[in-house]
Structure formats: C-alpha cells, structure tokens
Short mmCIF file of C-alpha atoms in Angstrom, two decimals:
data_model
loop_
_atom_site.label_atom_id
_atom_site.label_comp_id
_atom_site.label_asym_id
_atom_site.label_seq_id
_atom_site.Cartn_x
_atom_site.Cartn_y
_atom_site.Cartn_z
CA MET A 1 123.04 120.56 122.73
CA VAL A 2 121.59 117.09 123.36
CA VAL A 3 120.67 115.31 120.15
CA THR A 4 117.45 113.37 120.67
CA PRO A 5 116.84 109.97 119.04
CA VAL A 6 114.14 111.56 116.86
CA VAL A 7 116.59 114.13 115.49
CA GLN A 8 119.14 111.38 114.87
CA LEU A 9 116.52 109.38 113.03
CA ILE A 10 115.58 112.36 110.84
CA LYS A 11 119.25 113.05 110.01
CA ALA A 12 119.80 109.40 109.13
CA TYR A 13 116.67 109.44 106.97
CA ASP A 14 117.91 112.54 105.13
CA ARG A 15 121.09 110.71 104.17
CA ILE A 16 119.10 108.03 102.34
CA PRO A 17 118.56 108.86 98.65
CA THR A 18 114.97 109.96 98.08
CA ARG A 19 114.57 107.64 95.12
CA PHE A 20 115.45 104.71 97.38
CA ASN A 21 112.62 105.69 99.73
CA VAL A 22 110.29 105.99 96.75
CA ALA A 23 111.33 102.51 95.55
CA ILE A 24 110.61 101.10 99.03
CA MET A 25 107.15 102.63 98.93
CA LEU A 26 106.55 101.18 95.45
CA PHE A 27 107.37 97.80 96.98
CA MET A 28 105.05 98.43 99.93
CA ALA A 29 102.21 99.62 97.70
CA CYS A 30 102.39 96.37 95.73
CA LEU A 31 102.66 94.34 98.93
CA ILE A 32 99.53 95.92 100.42
CA SER A 33 97.62 95.70 97.15
CA TYR A 34 98.25 91.95 96.99
CA MET A 35 97.59 91.51 100.71
CA LEU A 36 94.11 92.93 100.16
CA ARG A 37 93.69 90.99 96.90
CA VAL A 38 94.75 87.45 97.82
CA ASN A 39 93.41 87.08 101.36
CA MET A 40 90.09 85.85 99.96
CA SER A 41 91.79 82.80 98.39
CA VAL A 42 92.45 81.36 101.86
CA ASN A 43 89.55 83.01 103.71
CA ILE A 44 86.93 81.53 101.42
CA LEU A 45 87.98 78.02 102.50
CA ALA A 46 86.87 78.95 106.03
CA MET A 47 83.79 80.89 104.90
CA VAL A 48 82.04 78.04 103.04
CA GLN A 49 80.77 74.58 103.81
CA PRO A 50 83.50 72.12 102.69
CA ILE A 51 82.85 70.25 99.47
CA GLN A 52 84.05 66.71 98.69
CA SER A 53 87.69 66.45 99.70
CA ASN A 54 90.49 64.25 98.47
CA THR A 55 89.98 60.65 99.58
CA ARG A 56 93.35 59.25 98.61
CA PRO A 57 95.91 58.36 101.29
CA ILE A 58 98.01 61.44 102.10
CA ALA A 59 101.72 61.37 102.85
CA ASP A 60 102.77 61.98 106.46
CA ALA A 61 99.16 61.87 107.67
CA ASP A 62 98.74 61.62 111.40
CA ASN A 63 95.86 61.17 113.81
CA SER A 64 95.83 64.79 114.97
CA THR A 65 93.27 67.32 113.82
CA THR A 66 95.74 70.13 114.38
CA GLY A 67 98.82 68.73 112.65
CA GLY A 68 100.33 69.82 109.36
CA VAL A 69 98.59 67.20 107.23
CA ARG A 70 95.06 66.02 107.85
CA PRO A 71 94.34 62.29 108.02
CA ASN A 72 92.42 60.68 105.19
CA ARG A 73 88.65 61.09 105.63
CA THR A 74 85.64 60.67 103.45
CA ALA A 75 83.53 63.69 102.50
CA ASP A 76 80.89 62.76 105.10
CA GLN A 77 83.48 62.45 107.86
CA THR A 78 85.07 65.78 106.89
CA THR A 79 81.72 67.56 106.96
CA SER A 80 80.93 66.25 110.44
CA ILE A 81 84.01 67.85 112.04
CA VAL A 82 84.00 71.28 110.35
CA PRO A 83 85.97 73.70 112.56
CA ASN A 84 84.22 76.82 113.85
CA TYR A 85 86.13 79.71 112.27
CA GLY A 86 83.04 81.91 111.98
CA PRO A 87 79.85 81.89 109.89
CA ARG A 88 79.83 79.48 106.96
CA TYR A 89 77.86 80.03 103.77
CA ASN A 90 76.41 77.52 101.33
CA TRP A 91 78.25 78.80 98.27
CA SER A 92 78.73 76.17 95.58
CA SER A 93 82.04 75.57 93.82
CA HIS A 94 80.81 77.63 90.86
CA GLU A 95 79.69 80.49 93.13
CA GLN A 96 83.07 80.45 94.89
CA SER A 97 84.80 80.76 91.51
CA ILE A 98 82.66 83.83 90.72
CA ILE A 99 83.62 85.41 94.05
CA LEU A 100 87.32 84.70 93.48
CA GLY A 101 87.13 86.00 89.92
CA ALA A 102 85.03 89.08 90.77
CA TYR A 103 88.13 91.06 91.74
CA PHE A 104 89.44 90.71 88.21
CA TYR A 105 86.22 91.95 86.60
CA GLY A 106 86.72 95.20 88.46
CA TYR A 107 90.44 95.17 87.73
CA LEU A 108 89.64 94.86 84.04
CA ILE A 109 87.46 97.99 84.14
CA SER A 110 90.06 100.35 85.58
CA SER A 111 93.39 99.04 84.32
CA LEU A 112 92.91 100.26 80.74
CA PRO A 113 92.30 103.98 81.45
CA ALA A 114 94.60 104.01 84.51
CA GLY A 115 97.81 104.53 82.56
CA ILE A 116 96.38 107.47 80.60
CA LEU A 117 95.02 109.03 83.80
CA ALA A 118 98.36 108.59 85.57
CA GLU A 119 100.19 110.29 82.71
CA ARG A 120 97.67 113.16 82.83
CA PHE A 121 97.32 113.65 86.58
CA GLY A 122 100.29 111.84 88.17
CA GLY A 123 100.61 108.46 89.82
CA ARG A 124 100.96 109.47 93.49
CA GLY A 125 97.33 110.37 94.10
CA MET A 126 95.98 107.39 92.20
CA VAL A 127 98.04 104.93 94.21
CA GLY A 128 97.18 106.64 97.51
CA VAL A 129 93.44 106.52 96.82
CA SER A 130 93.73 102.90 95.69
CA LEU A 131 95.43 101.81 98.93
CA ALA A 132 93.18 103.80 101.27
CA PHE A 133 89.83 102.76 99.81
CA SER A 134 90.98 99.16 99.23
CA SER A 135 91.69 98.97 102.96
CA LEU A 136 88.21 100.30 103.71
CA PHE A 137 86.39 97.84 101.45
CA THR A 138 88.49 94.93 102.73
CA ALA A 139 87.35 95.78 106.27
CA LEU A 140 83.74 95.77 105.01
CA THR A 141 84.01 92.28 103.48
CA PRO A 142 82.60 90.36 106.51
CA LEU A 143 79.56 92.68 106.49
CA ALA A 144 79.13 92.12 102.75
CA ALA A 145 79.26 88.35 103.29
CA GLU A 146 76.46 88.62 105.86
CA TRP A 147 74.33 90.38 103.27
CA GLY A 148 74.85 87.58 100.77
CA MET A 149 76.90 86.24 97.89
CA TRP A 150 76.06 89.02 95.46
CA MET A 151 77.04 91.74 97.92
CA THR A 152 80.33 89.88 98.44
CA ILE A 153 80.83 89.81 94.68
CA ALA A 154 80.07 93.55 94.46
CA ASN A 155 82.60 94.23 97.22
CA ARG A 156 85.27 92.27 95.34
CA VAL A 157 84.47 94.07 92.06
CA VAL A 158 84.98 97.45 93.79
CA LEU A 159 88.26 96.19 95.26
CA GLY A 160 89.30 95.17 91.75
CA ILE A 161 88.46 98.60 90.33
CA LEU A 162 90.61 100.20 93.02
CA GLY A 163 93.44 97.69 92.47
CA GLY A 164 93.41 98.05 88.70
CA VAL A 165 94.79 101.58 88.76
CA LEU A 166 97.82 100.63 90.84
CA TYR A 167 100.35 99.08 88.46
CA PRO A 168 99.88 101.49 85.53
CA ALA A 169 100.29 104.37 88.01
CA LEU A 170 103.42 102.75 89.47
CA HIS A 171 104.92 102.33 86.00
CA ASN A 172 104.30 106.02 85.44
CA LEU A 173 106.18 106.82 88.66
CA ILE A 174 109.06 104.52 87.68
CA SER A 175 109.43 106.33 84.36
CA LYS A 176 109.88 109.60 86.31
CA TRP A 177 112.07 108.37 89.18
CA ALA A 178 114.30 105.57 87.82
CA PRO A 179 117.62 106.43 86.15
CA PRO A 180 118.18 104.05 83.21
CA ASP A 181 120.89 102.04 84.98
CA GLU A 182 118.60 101.51 88.00
CA LYS A 183 115.39 100.69 86.13
CA GLY A 184 115.74 96.95 86.71
CA LYS A 185 115.91 97.51 90.46
CA PHE A 186 112.84 99.77 90.40
CA VAL A 187 110.86 97.27 88.35
CA SER A 188 111.87 94.49 90.72
CA ALA A 189 110.24 96.56 93.50
CA LEU A 190 106.94 95.71 91.79
CA MET A 191 107.50 92.18 93.06
CA GLY A 192 106.30 93.53 96.38
CA GLY A 193 102.99 92.04 95.30
CA THR A 194 104.53 88.59 95.21
CA PHE A 195 106.01 89.14 98.66
CA GLY A 196 102.58 90.32 99.77
CA THR A 197 101.28 86.87 98.93
CA VAL A 198 104.15 85.31 100.90
CA VAL A 199 103.19 87.34 103.97
CA THR A 200 99.42 87.21 103.61
CA TRP A 201 98.59 83.54 103.14
CA PRO A 202 100.43 82.27 106.26
CA LEU A 203 99.14 85.28 108.25
CA VAL A 204 95.57 84.68 107.14
CA GLY A 205 95.81 80.94 107.86
CA VAL A 206 97.00 81.61 111.41
CA LEU A 207 94.39 84.33 112.00
CA ILE A 208 91.59 82.06 110.80
CA GLU A 209 92.61 79.23 113.12
CA THR A 210 93.13 81.52 116.13
CA VAL A 211 90.57 84.36 115.98
CA GLY A 212 88.36 83.52 112.98
CA TRP A 213 88.14 84.56 109.34
CA SER A 214 86.64 88.02 110.01
CA PHE A 215 89.92 89.19 111.54
CA ALA A 216 91.75 87.84 108.51
CA PHE A 217 90.07 90.77 106.71
CA TYR A 218 90.26 93.37 109.49
CA ILE A 219 93.98 93.09 110.27
CA PRO A 220 95.25 93.32 106.64
CA ALA A 221 92.89 96.30 106.18
CA ALA A 222 94.43 98.08 109.19
CA ILE A 223 97.96 97.47 107.85
CA GLY A 224 96.87 98.85 104.46
CA ALA A 225 95.51 102.03 106.06
CA ILE A 226 98.85 102.70 107.79
CA VAL A 227 100.84 102.20 104.58
CA SER A 228 98.49 104.47 102.60
CA ALA A 229 99.22 107.31 105.09
CA LEU A 230 102.99 106.75 104.75
CA TRP A 231 102.63 106.79 100.96
CA TYR A 232 101.41 110.39 100.95
CA LEU A 233 104.25 111.45 103.27
CA ILE A 234 107.09 109.91 101.26
CA VAL A 235 106.16 109.84 97.55
CA ALA A 236 105.79 112.62 94.97
CA ASP A 237 104.84 112.47 91.30
CA ALA A 238 108.36 113.37 90.15
CA PRO A 239 111.72 114.48 91.60
CA SER A 240 110.99 118.06 90.52
CA VAL A 241 108.00 118.32 92.89
CA HIS A 242 109.32 116.34 95.86
CA PRO A 243 109.51 118.66 98.89
CA ARG A 244 112.56 117.03 100.55
CA ILE A 245 114.79 115.75 97.74
CA LYS A 246 118.33 117.13 97.63
CA ALA A 247 119.19 119.31 94.67
CA GLU A 248 122.08 117.10 93.55
CA GLU A 249 119.93 113.97 93.51
CA GLN A 250 117.16 115.75 91.60
CA GLU A 251 119.69 116.97 89.04
CA TYR A 252 121.22 113.50 88.72
CA ILE A 253 117.87 111.84 87.99
CA GLN A 254 116.80 114.49 85.49
CA LYS A 255 120.14 114.40 83.63
CA SER A 256 120.19 110.60 83.52
CA LEU A 257 116.70 110.53 82.01
CA GLY A 258 117.70 113.17 79.48
CA ASP A 259 115.11 113.65 76.76
CA THR A 260 113.57 110.16 77.04
CA ILE A 261 110.71 111.57 79.11
CA SER A 262 108.63 114.38 77.66
CA LYS A 263 107.17 117.03 79.95
CA SER A 264 104.23 117.72 77.65
CA LYS A 265 100.97 115.78 77.90
CA LEU A 266 101.10 113.58 74.81
CA LEU A 267 98.36 111.40 73.39
CA PRO A 268 99.19 107.69 73.24
CA PRO A 269 100.16 106.40 69.75
CA VAL A 270 97.18 104.07 69.33
CA LEU A 271 97.78 103.20 65.67
CA SER A 272 101.47 102.47 66.22
CA LEU A 273 100.61 100.18 69.14
CA ALA A 274 98.00 98.28 67.15
CA THR A 275 100.49 97.55 64.36
CA SER A 276 103.61 96.97 66.47
CA LEU A 277 104.65 93.32 66.52
CA PRO A 278 106.96 93.84 69.54
CA PHE A 279 104.08 95.36 71.51
CA LEU A 280 101.55 92.73 70.41
CA SER A 281 103.93 89.93 71.34
CA LEU A 282 104.44 91.61 74.72
CA LEU A 283 100.67 91.69 75.19
CA VAL A 284 100.38 87.95 74.52
CA LEU A 285 103.37 87.21 76.77
CA HIS A 286 101.83 89.23 79.62
CA PHE A 287 98.53 87.38 79.26
CA GLY A 288 100.27 84.01 79.53
CA ASN A 289 102.34 85.13 82.49
CA LEU A 290 99.30 86.45 84.36
CA TRP A 291 97.44 83.23 83.63
CA GLY A 292 100.10 81.28 85.53
CA LEU A 293 100.31 83.86 88.30
CA TYR A 294 96.58 84.43 88.83
CA PHE A 295 95.80 80.73 88.55
CA LEU A 296 98.06 80.05 91.52
CA ILE A 297 96.80 83.10 93.42
CA THR A 298 93.19 81.94 93.25
CA ALA A 299 93.70 78.18 93.29
CA ALA A 300 96.89 77.28 95.18
CA PRO A 301 95.34 77.33 98.69
CA LYS A 302 92.44 75.20 97.40
CA PHE A 303 94.89 72.74 95.83
CA MET A 304 97.03 72.57 98.99
CA SER A 305 94.01 72.09 101.25
CA GLU A 306 91.65 69.86 99.23
CA VAL A 307 94.10 67.81 97.16
CA LEU A 308 97.31 67.68 99.20
CA GLY A 309 95.39 67.62 102.48
CA PHE A 310 97.14 70.34 104.51
CA ASN A 311 95.24 72.27 107.19
CA LEU A 312 94.50 75.96 106.55
CA ALA A 313 97.48 77.39 108.43
CA LYS A 314 99.96 75.08 106.72
CA ALA A 315 98.17 75.32 103.37
CA GLY A 316 98.55 79.11 103.53
CA PHE A 317 102.24 78.81 104.39
CA LEU A 318 103.06 76.22 101.72
CA ALA A 319 100.99 77.98 99.06
CA ALA A 320 103.04 81.11 99.78
CA MET A 321 106.43 79.41 99.37
CA PRO A 322 106.43 79.63 95.54
CA TYR A 323 105.87 83.39 95.84
CA LEU A 324 108.82 83.75 98.19
CA ALA A 325 110.97 82.01 95.60
CA ARG A 326 109.57 84.33 92.93
CA SER A 327 110.36 87.41 95.02
CA LEU A 328 113.96 86.36 95.67
CA ALA A 329 114.53 85.48 92.02
CA ALA A 330 112.97 88.77 90.93
CA PHE A 331 115.44 90.82 92.95
CA LEU A 332 118.32 88.75 91.60
CA PHE A 333 117.24 89.27 88.00
CA GLY A 334 116.41 92.91 88.69
CA THR A 335 119.98 93.46 89.87
CA VAL A 336 121.84 91.63 87.11
CA GLY A 337 119.13 91.56 84.50
CA ASP A 338 120.86 93.81 81.98
CA HIS A 339 123.39 91.00 81.51
CA LEU A 340 120.73 88.32 81.24
CA ARG A 341 118.18 89.86 78.90
CA LYS A 342 118.48 87.10 76.32
CA LYS A 343 118.09 84.44 79.01
CA ALA A 344 115.15 86.08 80.75
CA LEU A 345 112.63 84.17 78.66
CA LEU A 346 113.44 81.27 80.95
CA ALA A 347 111.00 83.09 83.21
CA HIS A 348 108.20 81.72 81.04
CA ILE A 349 109.38 78.52 79.37
CA ILE A 350 110.92 76.78 82.39
CA PRO A 351 107.90 77.49 84.66
CA GLY A 352 105.67 75.95 82.02
CA LEU A 353 107.88 72.86 81.81
CA PHE A 354 107.72 72.46 85.58
CA LEU A 355 103.91 72.48 85.42
CA VAL A 356 104.09 69.75 82.76
CA GLY A 357 106.35 67.78 85.09
CA LEU A 358 103.84 68.22 87.92
CA ILE A 359 101.34 66.17 85.92
CA TYR A 360 103.60 63.11 85.86
CA ILE A 361 105.44 63.06 89.20
CA GLY A 362 102.73 61.17 91.07
CA PHE A 363 100.90 62.01 94.26
CA ASP A 364 103.46 63.28 96.78
CA PRO A 365 102.39 66.47 98.60
CA TYR A 366 105.86 67.85 99.31
CA VAL A 367 107.21 67.11 95.83
CA CYS A 368 104.19 68.94 94.39
CA VAL A 369 104.93 71.95 96.58
CA ALA A 370 108.61 71.88 95.55
CA ILE A 371 107.79 71.81 91.83
CA ILE A 372 105.29 74.67 92.11
CA THR A 373 107.91 76.62 94.09
CA LEU A 374 110.53 76.09 91.38
CA SER A 375 108.05 77.08 88.68
CA LEU A 376 107.24 80.44 90.23
CA GLY A 377 110.85 80.91 91.32
CA PHE A 378 112.06 80.95 87.73
CA ASN A 379 109.13 83.19 86.84
CA GLY A 380 110.78 85.89 88.97
CA ALA A 381 112.87 86.68 85.90
CA SER A 382 109.73 88.25 84.42
CA THR A 383 111.06 91.51 85.90
CA MET A 384 113.23 91.63 82.78
CA THR A 385 110.56 90.63 80.25
CA ASN A 386 106.86 91.49 80.43
CA LEU A 387 107.19 93.66 83.57
CA GLN A 388 109.87 95.94 82.09
CA ASN A 389 109.33 95.80 78.35
CA SER A 390 106.74 98.61 78.33
CA GLN A 391 109.42 100.89 79.84
CA ASP A 392 111.78 99.92 76.99
CA LEU A 393 109.30 100.31 74.13
CA ALA A 394 107.86 103.73 75.05
CA PRO A 395 109.04 105.48 78.26
CA ASN A 396 106.62 108.37 77.71
CA PHE A 397 103.69 105.94 77.65
CA ALA A 398 104.93 103.24 80.02
CA GLY A 399 101.81 103.54 82.18
CA THR A 400 99.49 103.43 79.17
CA LEU A 401 101.24 100.41 77.63
CA TYR A 402 101.17 98.55 80.91
CA GLY A 403 97.52 99.46 81.37
CA ILE A 404 96.66 97.95 77.99
CA ILE A 405 98.55 94.69 78.49
CA ASN A 406 97.18 94.44 82.04
CA PHE A 407 93.65 94.98 80.71
CA VAL A 408 94.00 91.99 78.41
CA GLY A 409 96.02 89.88 80.84
CA THR A 410 93.61 90.42 83.72
CA SER A 411 90.92 88.44 81.93
CA SER A 412 92.89 85.35 82.94
CA GLY A 413 92.10 86.22 86.56
CA PHE A 414 88.42 85.35 86.20
CA ILE A 415 88.77 82.72 83.47
CA SER A 416 91.17 80.49 85.43
CA PRO A 417 88.95 80.17 88.57
CA MET A 418 86.07 79.14 86.30
CA LEU A 419 88.34 76.57 84.68
CA VAL A 420 89.32 75.17 88.08
CA ALA A 421 85.65 75.09 89.14
CA HIS A 422 84.73 73.26 85.92
CA PHE A 423 87.25 70.47 86.49
CA THR A 424 86.73 70.22 90.27
CA ALA A 425 82.97 70.73 90.57
CA GLU A 426 82.33 67.15 91.71
CA ARG A 427 85.75 65.93 92.79
CA SER A 428 88.97 67.71 93.70
CA THR A 429 91.79 65.20 93.17
CA MET A 430 95.04 65.17 91.22
CA ASP A 431 93.26 63.52 88.28
CA GLU A 432 91.11 66.64 87.77
CA TRP A 433 93.94 69.08 88.47
CA ARG A 434 96.19 67.55 85.81
CA TYR A 435 94.11 69.26 83.12
CA VAL A 436 94.38 72.59 84.93
CA PHE A 437 98.18 72.36 85.16
CA LEU A 438 98.51 71.33 81.51
CA ILE A 439 96.55 74.40 80.36
CA GLY A 440 98.71 76.57 82.65
CA ALA A 441 101.88 75.14 81.08
CA ALA A 442 100.63 75.96 77.57
CA ALA A 443 99.79 79.51 78.69
CA TYR A 444 103.39 79.98 79.84
CA ILE A 445 105.24 78.37 76.94
CA LEU A 446 103.38 79.29 73.73
CA PRO A 447 103.38 83.10 74.28
CA ALA A 448 107.07 82.90 75.24
CA LEU A 449 107.92 81.25 71.94
CA LEU A 450 106.00 83.99 70.11
CA PHE A 451 107.91 86.65 72.05
CA VAL A 452 111.24 85.02 71.13
CA VAL A 453 110.40 85.65 67.48
CA PHE A 454 108.77 89.10 67.61
CA GLY A 455 109.74 90.67 70.96
CA SER A 456 112.12 93.61 71.18
CA GLY A 457 113.79 95.85 73.77
CA GLN A 458 113.69 98.85 71.43
#
C-alpha cells in the first residue's frame, strides 16, 4: 500500500505528545491576542496628523525620506511632507492616548470574572471565542475610524473585553494540562504575547508603508481567524476530554497532578485572598510589571518615531526588539527556572535600573534602543515570578487569582498612555520622556522589593 504524504503527516503528528500541541496553541493564542492588541500602537502614527516632532539633530540622519532615520526637520517641514498611508484624522495627543488606553478599559471589565468563568465552564471555549471575535473587530477597525473617534474607542473597548478573558482562561488550562515538572515551560508559552509584539510591529510598519494602514488591520485579523479555527481542532479543556490523546499520556498527566487539582466546582477563597500577604504582594508586583510592559506596548513606537526619529517601518522593527529579547529570556528562565527562583526577581529590579540609566545616557538613538532591549530582556524572567506565582499559591484557583491580579494590573494600561500624553502634549523630546522612564523604573523596583519581603511560592 502506498503511504501518502497526508497519512505520513498524520502519523508523525500522532507521535507528538498532545500536551506539547496544547502548549504550542497556548503560545499561538497569546501571539494572536497581542497581534490584535498592539497593532494600533504603530497604526495610529499613520492614522493621525503628525504633531510636533523632535527637532534635535539625530544620529545617522541622511537626506533620504525612505532611509532608516529621518533627517532633522521642524514641525512645519514635517507636516508639509506627510506620507499618504490612507485617511488621516485630526485626533489630538490626548485623544490618541484615550484610543490607545481604551483597550485596557475593556480588558479591565472582563479579566476579573474570566478566571471564575473558566473554572466553571472550561478555558477552551472562552479562548476560542476571544480569538475569533477579536479577529472580526480588528477587521472592522478601519470602518470604525471612518465613523469617528468615539466609534474607534468603542471598537477598542470591545477588543479589550474579548482579550481580557484570555490569560485567566489559559492559566486554567495550564493547571489542567501541565505536570508539575513542566509547569515552567507551559507558563513560558504565555510569552507568545511578547513574540506577537515582535512579529506585529515590523509587519505593521511594512504594511503601512507598502499598502496603507487599513491592511495593517485586515491582515492580522485574517491570521487570527485561521489560528482560532486551529484552536478548536487541537485543544480540549482537560486531558480527560481530549478526543485524540493517548491513554498513557493522559494517565501520566493525571498521576503527576495527583490531588492538587480538585474536580469539584469550588468557590474561590475570597477572605483568604484578601488577608494573604503573599497574594497581595503578588498583586502589587504584577501591577508594576504590567506598568513597564504596557507602557512600552503603547508608547515605544511613538518614542522611536517622534523622539529617536526612525521611520515607521524601522520604528516598528526597533520597538519590537526588546520584546524579542524578552521572549528568548522567558524561554530560558522557563526551562531552568526551578533552579533560579530566588534570582528571578532580577526580572523586575534590573529592568527598572536600566530605565533609570536611560535617563542619563544622553541622546543616542541606538544606545536608547539597546538599553530598552536589555530592560525587557531581563524582564523575561517574570515567567518565574508574577506569571507563575498564582499557579504556586492555589492551583485550583489559578485562573481566578490571575484574573484578580490582571484586573488590578490592567489599570496601568490606560494610566500610562495618559501619563505619556501629559508629558508630551506640546513637545515630544527626551527631556519630556525622562519623567516617563523614571516613573516606569519606580513601578518596576518598588513592588519587587515588597515581594522580596512578603512573596512566597507556597
């Protein structure tokens, strides 16, 4: 009998452990979620009339309008040569900050109940719905922009509501699928979101400069729709209900989890959480970590373009480099993290110190990019601190705990764009951004010190 390539592919697929396939899909779900979340940070630079740009001399400037670094121009000169990437809207700096922060208002609404819902009804369906409808509303963003700023804000709020259910649901799935000695690897798969930023910003920058900003929404939406279909084919709520898992693998996972996961639908221990110093210190640590992360998600392309003077394609690429470093570091710490638990707080203190250093290094575009890259690179070790600690403290309520800390932490997602808008409303130079970086450094370091004292892995 002739074995067709399709049959060979199926046989090869069957030899791969099911939990590995599930971990890959966790990674892809995070990647797509961030792809649909962060594209606006670059797109909005092409959607609005440019505001006053940096007027200092810029390193490596040339006389080309298509090179990596734009030549020094005044605000009037910049306005007169605005590229045609599609319709442009007269949204002020403050209005842009509202649009960028609108996602996080929606995220705030759904992240708190998401963990409880995932523990009641399973994480597979919640993630699938999140990916599918997020893709749809991303594709509708250009239409929303035509209808006006407030419709664009409403679109982003809905996207945030859909995105807010994702991570609590994924933590619920990890608690069911990850054997204890593989939990670090599963949690590191959640860094797919960071890699999503790495992929999205350069892709969006190129799409804007080649086919216009509308396609920088349409193409990520199409990719998201494909991944959402694959999600339903590959993932199940638990090994016991997966249609294709081998019996020996199912037995191995269930035995390794032992009695740490209850099969009954328990109510979350609200009073214990409210009085638990380890949990409260985790909550503060997560807030500080998300401040640093969301600040760079919403502001890095603006900083690269307006302050450092890179064009959109290169700004998207360079703004994504810190996230690539974070992804690589996350997988390293996820693999060897059990041996580095006591050192993992470097994920918060060292990134903060790098941001402090950024204030004093002077105005060199590539040095600034390098320091931001190192800052987020070390932050990849957060796979072993705030990203995993909810699994350690209460495996039965990992989704609920993560939903609570994400609810509080997400507020940084709309506060930090307002902070950036406040300092850069009239000018966007390194002098204004120094205050932003100093606040970001404090948000990293102070919660980490609190967690050193009160945090726990038990």
